[in-house]
Amino acid sequence: MSLRKYIIDRIRGTPPIPEIPPKVMELTSMSEGELEKIEETRSKSGTGKYRKLYEKDGLTFTLVNYLIGKIGSQQGYWEGDPEIVKEAEAWSSLIGLKFINKNILKNTVLDGTCFIEMLPTKARDGIHSFKFYKIEEVDFIRDKENKIILDDLNRPLGFVITRNHITRKVYADKVVQKDDVILKARKGEDLRDHFAWFVLEGYGDSLLGISLIEPVYRSAIIRSNISDMVGEAAFRGGGIVAYYTGQPPQEVIDAFSRDLKSITRKNIFLLSDKWKLSTIPSPDVKEVYDMILYLADEESLGIGPPLELLMTSKGMYKTDLGTKLVDFENRISIYQEYFCHQFNIQVTSYLKKLWGVTDKQLRYVLTTSEPSTKTLRSRVLSTLARRGLIRWDPELELKIRKEEGLPTSFIEQQLEEWKTKKIKTEEDIKEKEIDVDQGEL
């Protein structure tokens, strides 16, 4: 607002229109055209504000980490051909696959899409490391209408990588920088196989995902601003205020003000009747506190983990936590299956191609870490076993052992012996009774 307009408004008695600060402008609604523009440039818009919220806001940090921990808390295990499974387990341990998956999940939750590059060994006999890209550094090759170009197999035509002001386009058979071909694919090699991308939430007609922070970002910002206001009010409340009558000299007022700044409970003041000391009353923030809890609950609802699991408060909304846990576990299970599906299609298939075992079976699986889910599943298996609906066999035990992270060497050997017998009929199966006292079969 200009000074001239401010003076005219004061003379006319017109109340000045306050300027909207940038923080408040973040919360204003956008037009349909602006939303369409954001959708078109989702991969290039950058999600730095979501990462900043994750770094600065304690609740967002906790919710995201809790969700990631539940999705990928277990090491996971491999299924398929025994020899290839052993090789995959050794490879997973060598590169720290559990921690790589954690970073993939974190980037996916915050950015919506996580792009990685799988770097093969010099001998092209395996993957030795993964390179992570920021969401604004990688995009699919698009046409003039900003739509992703697909090939005849409905795969993206390629990728556009921009780093350090250098742009490269990766096609199936070559890598182009400006107009120069800087790398050609080997015979039978598809350079696009080096790249993988992961999403957890998105649309069926889009290859890009949606950040789990995006729907709750507005609520998180409002809650954070209100929390700052409550903290400021609590900090200012309880301050010392001095009342005086008459007109004491300014030197006396300044000296008394300096003394009050360093006051402690050990100080003794001798005051005349003209001076009175009191404290600034603390504002009542109960209603504001309830609003903070509501906004926090709204954010936890969007990201996933129930707020009651992470916070204990007198003002917490009382709901059926058991029902929330079941819904949350179902959501985690879907995320795990979806993540493993993408992992096996992109990473496992490329790993098998480098190992030269594309005809072998290999699959990566994540298991739940929720105690209630494990207990329920154990009860179901026990009930079926007691009723004779399922029987013991090495294959079943091997799967259970892998899910629980138990040793498997002995049962793998037993499974191999069991398979070599080629049991086909019911009569060939001899039931074994377990002697609990002797601990033998």
PDB file of N, CA and C in Angstrom, residues 117-129 194:
ATOM      1  N   GLU A 117      17.964 -45.429 -10.585  1.00  0.00           N
ATOM      2  CA  GLU A 117      18.723 -46.048 -11.672  1.00  0.00           C
ATOM      3  C   GLU A 117      19.507 -47.215 -11.100  1.00  0.00           C
ATOM      4  N   MET A 118      19.373 -48.369 -11.718  1.00  0.00           N
ATOM      5  CA  MET A 118      20.085 -49.569 -11.274  1.00  0.00           C
ATOM      6  C   MET A 118      21.400 -49.662 -12.040  1.00  0.00           C
ATOM      7  N   LEU A 119      22.486 -49.585 -11.312  1.00  0.00           N
ATOM      8  CA  LEU A 119      23.810 -49.565 -11.925  1.00  0.00           C
ATOM      9  C   LEU A 119      24.380 -50.977 -11.953  1.00  0.00           C
ATOM     10  N   PRO A 120      24.572 -51.558 -13.146  1.00  0.00           N
ATOM     11  CA  PRO A 120      25.119 -52.918 -13.223  1.00  0.00           C
ATOM     12  C   PRO A 120      26.619 -52.941 -12.983  1.00  0.00           C
ATOM     13  N   THR A 121      27.129 -54.109 -12.666  1.00  0.00           N
ATOM     14  CA  THR A 121      28.570 -54.282 -12.500  1.00  0.00           C
ATOM     15  C   THR A 121      29.264 -54.165 -13.855  1.00  0.00           C
ATOM     16  N   LYS A 122      30.574 -54.038 -13.820  1.00  0.00           N
ATOM     17  CA  LYS A 122      31.329 -53.926 -15.070  1.00  0.00           C
ATOM     18  C   LYS A 122      31.168 -55.167 -15.932  1.00  0.00           C
ATOM     19  N   ALA A 123      31.062 -56.310 -15.278  1.00  0.00           N
ATOM     20  CA  ALA A 123      30.897 -57.560 -16.018  1.00  0.00           C
ATOM     21  C   ALA A 123      29.451 -57.800 -16.443  1.00  0.00           C
ATOM     22  N   ARG A 124      28.555 -56.904 -16.080  1.00  0.00           N
ATOM     23  CA  ARG A 124      27.134 -57.029 -16.407  1.00  0.00           C
ATOM     24  C   ARG A 124      26.544 -58.334 -15.872  1.00  0.00           C
ATOM     25  N   ASP A 125      26.950 -58.692 -14.651  1.00  0.00           N
ATOM     26  CA  ASP A 125      26.454 -59.933 -14.059  1.00  0.00           C
ATOM     27  C   ASP A 125      25.676 -59.672 -12.768  1.00  0.00           C
ATOM     28  N   GLY A 126      25.214 -58.435 -12.568  1.00  0.00           N
ATOM     29  CA  GLY A 126      24.448 -58.114 -11.373  1.00  0.00           C
ATOM     30  C   GLY A 126      24.323 -56.611 -11.189  1.00  0.00           C
ATOM     31  N   ILE A 127      23.564 -56.217 -10.184  1.00  0.00           N
ATOM     32  CA  ILE A 127      23.384 -54.806  -9.823  1.00  0.00           C
ATOM     33  C   ILE A 127      24.247 -54.518  -8.606  1.00  0.00           C
ATOM     34  N   HIS A 128      25.145 -53.554  -8.728  1.00  0.00           N
ATOM     35  CA  HIS A 128      26.043 -53.278  -7.602  1.00  0.00           C
ATOM     36  C   HIS A 128      25.570 -52.102  -6.749  1.00  0.00           C
ATOM     37  N   SER A 129      24.689 -51.237  -7.277  1.00  0.00           N
ATOM     38  CA  SER A 129      24.197 -50.113  -6.476  1.00  0.00           C
ATOM     39  C   SER A 129      22.993 -49.478  -7.166  1.00  0.00           C
ATOM     40  N   HIS A 194      17.417 -49.976 -17.067  1.00  0.00           N
ATOM     41  CA  HIS A 194      18.247 -49.480 -15.964  1.00  0.00           C
ATOM     42  C   HIS A 194      17.445 -48.621 -14.990  1.00  0.00           C
TER      43      HIS A 194
END
